[in-house]
């Protein structure tokens, strides 16, 4: 391919507008969107949830939800306007001209059919099964990096891990060698190291096939690393569009600047740190508030017929958290990090080992002592939709801990709730509302207010910001940081995202399969990781090498 | 699959024992003389009374009584009716009739229920869907015996399309009308269940992915929506065999079908508790077996269950 | 291929040289004018509109539903009729004159007379109470018994759950009508036939279904983070069941109970029809339908009127259940 050949775009989106009709009137999900995908290149659409990034891409393959339609503009695929093409035309195009790799590997494979069947029907529908479809299926799966493809083709989705399912979905998306592949957050549900492997593989495959990729992601670092061009979308509009590296290094639109400043993956590399955390990195090692020593948790897994299997979720783990600091426990799914949180919160008994809080062992507390302990240690959980009781108003939610511990009368409690809302930067009027009326980040702030109500000394954050969009995530992290400074709080911060750790933590424990493989100060871990596992995790942070 | 089957059988044994124990307990351990319970409060000859005492081993402790009852049940030694006929013989004649009736009813509700349910689900909110929904609500609300009388009166007596009652032979064709009545309420449930299930599956992620693969709409519906939607329906149909047996008491009464329901109903009216206890025991066995079959079907349809 | 270095990802080697990609094609760097999409504060709280609890929101969507309005009005009417039958007819339903036997409707007796020459209309009106009593009280008992058992089994799990689940299976193996017939035949019940024996009998075989539903809902709710959070706040296990888990499990229970209320009314009528339900001296739709069956060919209306009232009542409860289900559907309100 030479520079001077007149480039003919593969996909050209012109003044695209997409409207959803809802009971409350039409919603304009996308307005005046323009971008182009050239043959063989990767274009990333970046934005928060609700920015219209997925909607724009789905319109190009005719998969808008039933109440959505292209209300203006054009989608030119190879010169043909498919914005309002017939279902018949789309059936022709899908698979062999435009392929798709969906977001959630858990729900996108039909659970009742074998993997091989689901690949084969793709090939058949596009007339590419050939004389020996079995062999083709195995080949396609092998190309996607699935080891032992003949045997794998005979298995059902539930016998696959998340990463393997995503590989199967990539195999399906690329089985018919489409010219354009729409990859809708293809790895956001996976652990970072798996994410990296899969994206690398996708890269290799698409460049071999000459397939252009429209990559949809919320992670600007990842977009810049994987795409030639980046489209930044905000509230249904394209706010910035240009060469990936240029946008990353020289963002012009304030929204893009905001995104780059908040993206944990990028700030992790820059080594950003909130000033407060820096100055507090205890010079004269403060007393440990929490000491975990040789903690082990073994679960019995029932196998039927009374058979049991032992599973060691947490294996001989020891660490200390000095008062007023943050210790992050990082690990991929199944590493046992959340089990530790549950044991520290005394929601789960340990099998062996000790947890000591302020000199007191919490393993065998009496009912009364436990009640007192609960007042001093509070949790914030991951799922902002699950951590607040939907039946309770915000006022009742925040007041509940005060009531349980018999603090104050109703007037003083009301005053306290207002104070707490103010502390988490929520208007006092919010207290009459209900959780379903708030966004994810706002719910998380309410959860923080509830945790603060009892003036605890330690807060256990179990993936507290993982479900939030980057900007909201940054905001909540900042809030946590401020509160730590004001109230001398101690945090145990559980996360799968090493990038976030750098923004919040003083010390880090890296966990793999129940064991701590490395622990130390944040700077040590990031600058001079000792174990291969930590190095792998660090290297897998997208965008790591671009700034 | 074999270990799955064994596991299920192992789980069903306590259910069988428990259910028969429940029936037995209700009849024999409630206050009052068990003989009075067995006789239905009617006077009987000393010979009958002696036969009953022997049949139920009333001189033995409760647990032995129950054990012997269970043994009699599985060896099909069901005792004598008041009229002196072996209950096993009566049941042997009635059972095939009810089996035919139940199979017909299951077929009707399965075939029409799934067809209507799928169409309604695919056209959610359209005219067909609304009509079917209203019709199914009405069918559920009107008691079976009223429906039975109305259909018998309209189709059998006024229109003379079918015989209003069934002959002693109870042939397949004679049983169609009663089977319709018997299956109608469940038909409504099957329609609603299939409809809900189709609507839910239609918007599943894997259906969208299947469409993105380039499959025709027809194939997406057949292979991805239908098969997945049928899983809960099959479970319902299997479990429904139980309520069909219960419903048969009413339906067989209306159409004079010489089946198990009729036998049971007459026995109840005559206060022949021994026959009732025996027949119900056999029915429990049928339900438990039906449950086993459902579990196996379920495992066949849904691979996740099989390997769980 | 652009200059990004690819590498053997299968080997899991860390790679530090991902340099990004540069397009072969020239392209401009487009920046939207700022006034087009003004930057808004991150995650601001909407302060307009009235705050709404889940129940308030469900109520708001309910009261606009025709299905709900119709069924609610009908149910209200049925309740009034059951409570004050004398408001609706001046006829004495027990006054029967044989010379009126099977007479068609005439002034003051719009529905005509039955075989014994009693006024059908007043019998239908006075028969409402028995049916409704059976429906309401069976439902209440089933909710209390089945709900408690299901909630305990679901919340505490372990051996309690195993035992209660098996117990439910055992009752499940006997269909409602079949089981009810057996119980109603027991001397203790046979000799004391009344509304209450019917209620108890139906409840004996009705609770396992509600227990299963409750158990499922409780298991779903008990794993929610807000329950864990409430425990960490210092709430005891039992209190968190009562204060957080149960209120969040109510929706499916309400729906099923409403629909079942109708089903129990049908079951009572079926039992009465079979001659093992309410005693003949209690006026009820089921009894009237049962006595009408012999007269179907001479006087079909004698069967149709009570059947119509029965069906409309049952239909209203089922429709109400449907409407409530739509309003409380958690899927419909997720992300709201």
mmCIF file of C-alpha atoms in Angstrom, chain B residues 83-221:
data_model
loop_
_atom_site.group_PDB
_atom_site.id
_atom_site.type_symbol
_atom_site.label_atom_id
_atom_site.label_comp_id
_atom_site.label_asym_id
_atom_site.label_seq_id
_atom_site.Cartn_x
_atom_site.Cartn_y
_atom_site.Cartn_z
ATOM 1 C CA UNK B 83 -67.589 -54.341 46.832
ATOM 2 C CA UNK B 84 -65.072 -57.133 47.071
ATOM 3 C CA UNK B 85 -63.026 -56.443 43.964
ATOM 4 C CA UNK B 86 -59.240 -56.225 44.190
ATOM 5 C CA UNK B 87 -58.255 -52.551 44.039
ATOM 6 C CA UNK B 88 -55.302 -53.540 41.849
ATOM 7 C CA UNK B 89 -57.725 -54.864 39.223
ATOM 8 C CA UNK B 90 -59.861 -51.727 39.328
ATOM 9 C CA UNK B 91 -56.795 -49.595 38.993
ATOM 10 C CA UNK B 92 -55.417 -51.804 36.222
ATOM 11 C CA UNK B 93 -58.533 -51.107 34.174
ATOM 12 C CA UNK B 94 -58.771 -47.415 34.971
ATOM 13 C CA UNK B 95 -55.128 -46.489 34.664
ATOM 14 C CA UNK B 96 -54.696 -46.913 30.880
ATOM 15 C CA UNK B 97 -57.755 -44.729 30.304
ATOM 16 C CA UNK B 98 -56.383 -41.898 32.427
ATOM 17 C CA UNK B 99 -52.966 -42.334 30.862
ATOM 18 C CA UNK B 100 -54.516 -41.842 27.420
ATOM 19 C CA UNK B 101 -56.437 -38.836 28.679
ATOM 20 C CA UNK B 102 -53.374 -37.275 30.275
ATOM 21 C CA UNK B 103 -51.183 -37.871 27.229
ATOM 22 C CA UNK B 104 -53.766 -36.241 24.978
ATOM 23 C CA UNK B 105 -54.104 -33.311 27.338
ATOM 24 C CA UNK B 106 -50.322 -32.899 27.575
ATOM 25 C CA UNK B 107 -50.071 -33.010 23.779
ATOM 26 C CA UNK B 108 -52.774 -30.389 23.399
ATOM 27 C CA UNK B 109 -51.258 -28.015 25.925
ATOM 28 C CA UNK B 110 -47.711 -28.653 24.753
ATOM 29 C CA UNK B 111 -48.297 -28.238 21.034
ATOM 30 C CA UNK B 112 -50.810 -25.390 21.075
ATOM 31 C CA UNK B 113 -49.314 -23.761 24.147
ATOM 32 C CA UNK B 114 -45.874 -23.530 22.616
ATOM 33 C CA UNK B 115 -47.104 -22.438 19.196
ATOM 34 C CA UNK B 116 -49.381 -19.698 20.547
ATOM 35 C CA UNK B 117 -46.851 -18.682 23.181
ATOM 36 C CA UNK B 118 -44.049 -18.305 20.664
ATOM 37 C CA UNK B 119 -46.183 -16.292 18.245
ATOM 38 C CA UNK B 120 -47.411 -14.044 21.056
ATOM 39 C CA UNK B 121 -43.879 -13.584 22.401
ATOM 40 C CA UNK B 122 -42.450 -12.721 18.993
ATOM 41 C CA UNK B 123 -45.225 -10.200 18.417
ATOM 42 C CA UNK B 124 -45.273 -8.711 21.862
ATOM 43 C CA UNK B 125 -47.792 -5.905 22.184
ATOM 44 C CA UNK B 126 -49.471 -6.643 18.845
ATOM 45 C CA UNK B 127 -53.085 -7.675 18.351
ATOM 46 C CA UNK B 128 -52.466 -11.429 18.417
ATOM 47 C CA UNK B 129 -50.485 -11.129 21.610
ATOM 48 C CA UNK B 130 -53.135 -9.096 23.420
ATOM 49 C CA UNK B 131 -55.929 -11.414 22.294
ATOM 50 C CA UNK B 132 -54.046 -14.489 23.432
ATOM 51 C CA UNK B 133 -53.217 -12.871 26.755
ATOM 52 C CA UNK B 134 -56.824 -11.946 27.488
ATOM 53 C CA UNK B 135 -58.062 -15.365 26.369
ATOM 54 C CA UNK B 136 -55.567 -17.149 28.574
ATOM 55 C CA UNK B 137 -56.565 -15.021 31.564
ATOM 56 C CA UNK B 138 -60.196 -15.939 31.062
ATOM 57 C CA UNK B 139 -59.392 -19.628 30.748
ATOM 58 C CA UNK B 140 -57.425 -19.506 33.995
ATOM 59 C CA UNK B 141 -60.213 -17.673 35.774
ATOM 60 C CA UNK B 142 -63.095 -19.940 34.752
ATOM 61 C CA UNK B 143 -63.102 -23.134 36.830
ATOM 62 C CA UNK B 144 -62.430 -26.342 34.912
ATOM 63 C CA UNK B 145 -65.784 -27.827 35.821
ATOM 64 C CA UNK B 146 -67.647 -24.854 34.416
ATOM 65 C CA UNK B 147 -65.607 -25.002 31.222
ATOM 66 C CA UNK B 148 -66.263 -28.723 31.114
ATOM 67 C CA UNK B 149 -69.993 -28.329 31.395
ATOM 68 C CA UNK B 150 -70.115 -25.547 28.850
ATOM 69 C CA UNK B 151 -68.016 -27.418 26.290
ATOM 70 C CA UNK B 152 -69.932 -30.613 26.919
ATOM 71 C CA UNK B 153 -73.201 -28.764 26.500
ATOM 72 C CA UNK B 154 -72.205 -26.765 23.417
ATOM 73 C CA UNK B 155 -70.042 -29.244 21.520
ATOM 74 C CA UNK B 156 -71.602 -32.474 22.742
ATOM 75 C CA UNK B 157 -75.280 -31.644 23.154
ATOM 76 C CA UNK B 158 -76.080 -28.618 20.977
ATOM 77 C CA UNK B 159 -73.660 -29.046 18.069
ATOM 78 C CA UNK B 160 -73.342 -32.824 18.411
ATOM 79 C CA UNK B 161 -69.737 -32.707 17.144
ATOM 80 C CA UNK B 162 -68.646 -35.166 19.775
ATOM 81 C CA UNK B 163 -70.319 -37.536 22.167
ATOM 82 C CA UNK B 164 -70.995 -35.729 25.448
ATOM 83 C CA UNK B 165 -69.951 -38.740 27.496
ATOM 84 C CA UNK B 166 -67.388 -41.440 27.034
ATOM 85 C CA UNK B 167 -68.134 -45.143 26.581
ATOM 86 C CA UNK B 168 -66.610 -47.889 28.694
ATOM 87 C CA UNK B 169 -63.922 -48.446 26.103
ATOM 88 C CA UNK B 170 -62.763 -44.824 26.307
ATOM 89 C CA UNK B 171 -61.108 -44.735 22.887
ATOM 90 C CA UNK B 172 -58.624 -42.039 21.874
ATOM 91 C CA UNK B 173 -61.144 -40.197 19.732
ATOM 92 C CA UNK B 174 -63.765 -40.153 22.475
ATOM 93 C CA UNK B 175 -61.231 -38.699 24.847
ATOM 94 C CA UNK B 176 -60.338 -35.663 22.743
ATOM 95 C CA UNK B 177 -63.075 -33.456 24.178
ATOM 96 C CA UNK B 178 -62.348 -34.356 27.819
ATOM 97 C CA UNK B 179 -58.631 -33.952 27.151
ATOM 98 C CA UNK B 180 -59.271 -30.463 25.807
ATOM 99 C CA UNK B 181 -61.122 -29.553 28.980
ATOM 100 C CA UNK B 182 -58.446 -31.133 31.133
ATOM 101 C CA UNK B 183 -55.592 -29.414 29.327
ATOM 102 C CA UNK B 184 -57.195 -26.026 28.855
ATOM 103 C CA UNK B 185 -56.112 -24.353 32.094
ATOM 104 C CA UNK B 186 -52.565 -25.645 31.774
ATOM 105 C CA UNK B 187 -52.637 -24.596 28.122
ATOM 106 C CA UNK B 188 -53.159 -21.045 29.289
ATOM 107 C CA UNK B 189 -50.221 -21.321 31.691
ATOM 108 C CA UNK B 190 -48.002 -22.841 28.984
ATOM 109 C CA UNK B 191 -48.858 -20.001 26.623
ATOM 110 C CA UNK B 192 -48.008 -17.381 29.214
ATOM 111 C CA UNK B 193 -44.826 -19.114 30.292
ATOM 112 C CA UNK B 194 -43.618 -19.633 26.710
ATOM 113 C CA UNK B 195 -44.436 -16.038 25.881
ATOM 114 C CA UNK B 196 -42.499 -14.638 28.843
ATOM 115 C CA UNK B 197 -39.599 -16.939 28.160
ATOM 116 C CA UNK B 198 -39.460 -15.998 24.460
ATOM 117 C CA UNK B 199 -39.612 -12.295 25.264
ATOM 118 C CA UNK B 200 -36.788 -12.667 27.749
ATOM 119 C CA UNK B 201 -34.610 -14.706 25.407
ATOM 120 C CA UNK B 202 -35.279 -12.485 22.433
ATOM 121 C CA UNK B 203 -33.297 -9.708 24.080
ATOM 122 C CA UNK B 204 -30.524 -11.974 25.366
ATOM 123 C CA UNK B 205 -26.984 -10.995 24.442
ATOM 124 C CA UNK B 206 -26.290 -14.259 22.654
ATOM 125 C CA UNK B 207 -29.268 -13.683 20.371
ATOM 126 C CA UNK B 208 -27.831 -10.346 19.325
ATOM 127 C CA UNK B 209 -24.467 -12.021 18.774
ATOM 128 C CA UNK B 210 -26.124 -14.722 16.672
ATOM 129 C CA UNK B 211 -27.695 -12.002 14.535
ATOM 130 C CA UNK B 212 -24.325 -10.285 14.218
ATOM 131 C CA UNK B 213 -22.877 -13.531 12.861
ATOM 132 C CA UNK B 214 -25.007 -13.124 9.744
ATOM 133 C CA UNK B 215 -27.645 -15.768 10.522
ATOM 134 C CA UNK B 216 -31.089 -15.278 9.015
ATOM 135 C CA UNK B 217 -33.792 -14.108 11.398
ATOM 136 C CA UNK B 218 -35.545 -17.407 10.934
ATOM 137 C CA UNK B 219 -32.547 -19.380 12.072
ATOM 138 C CA UNK B 220 -31.858 -17.077 14.993
ATOM 139 C CA UNK B 221 -35.398 -17.622 16.250
#
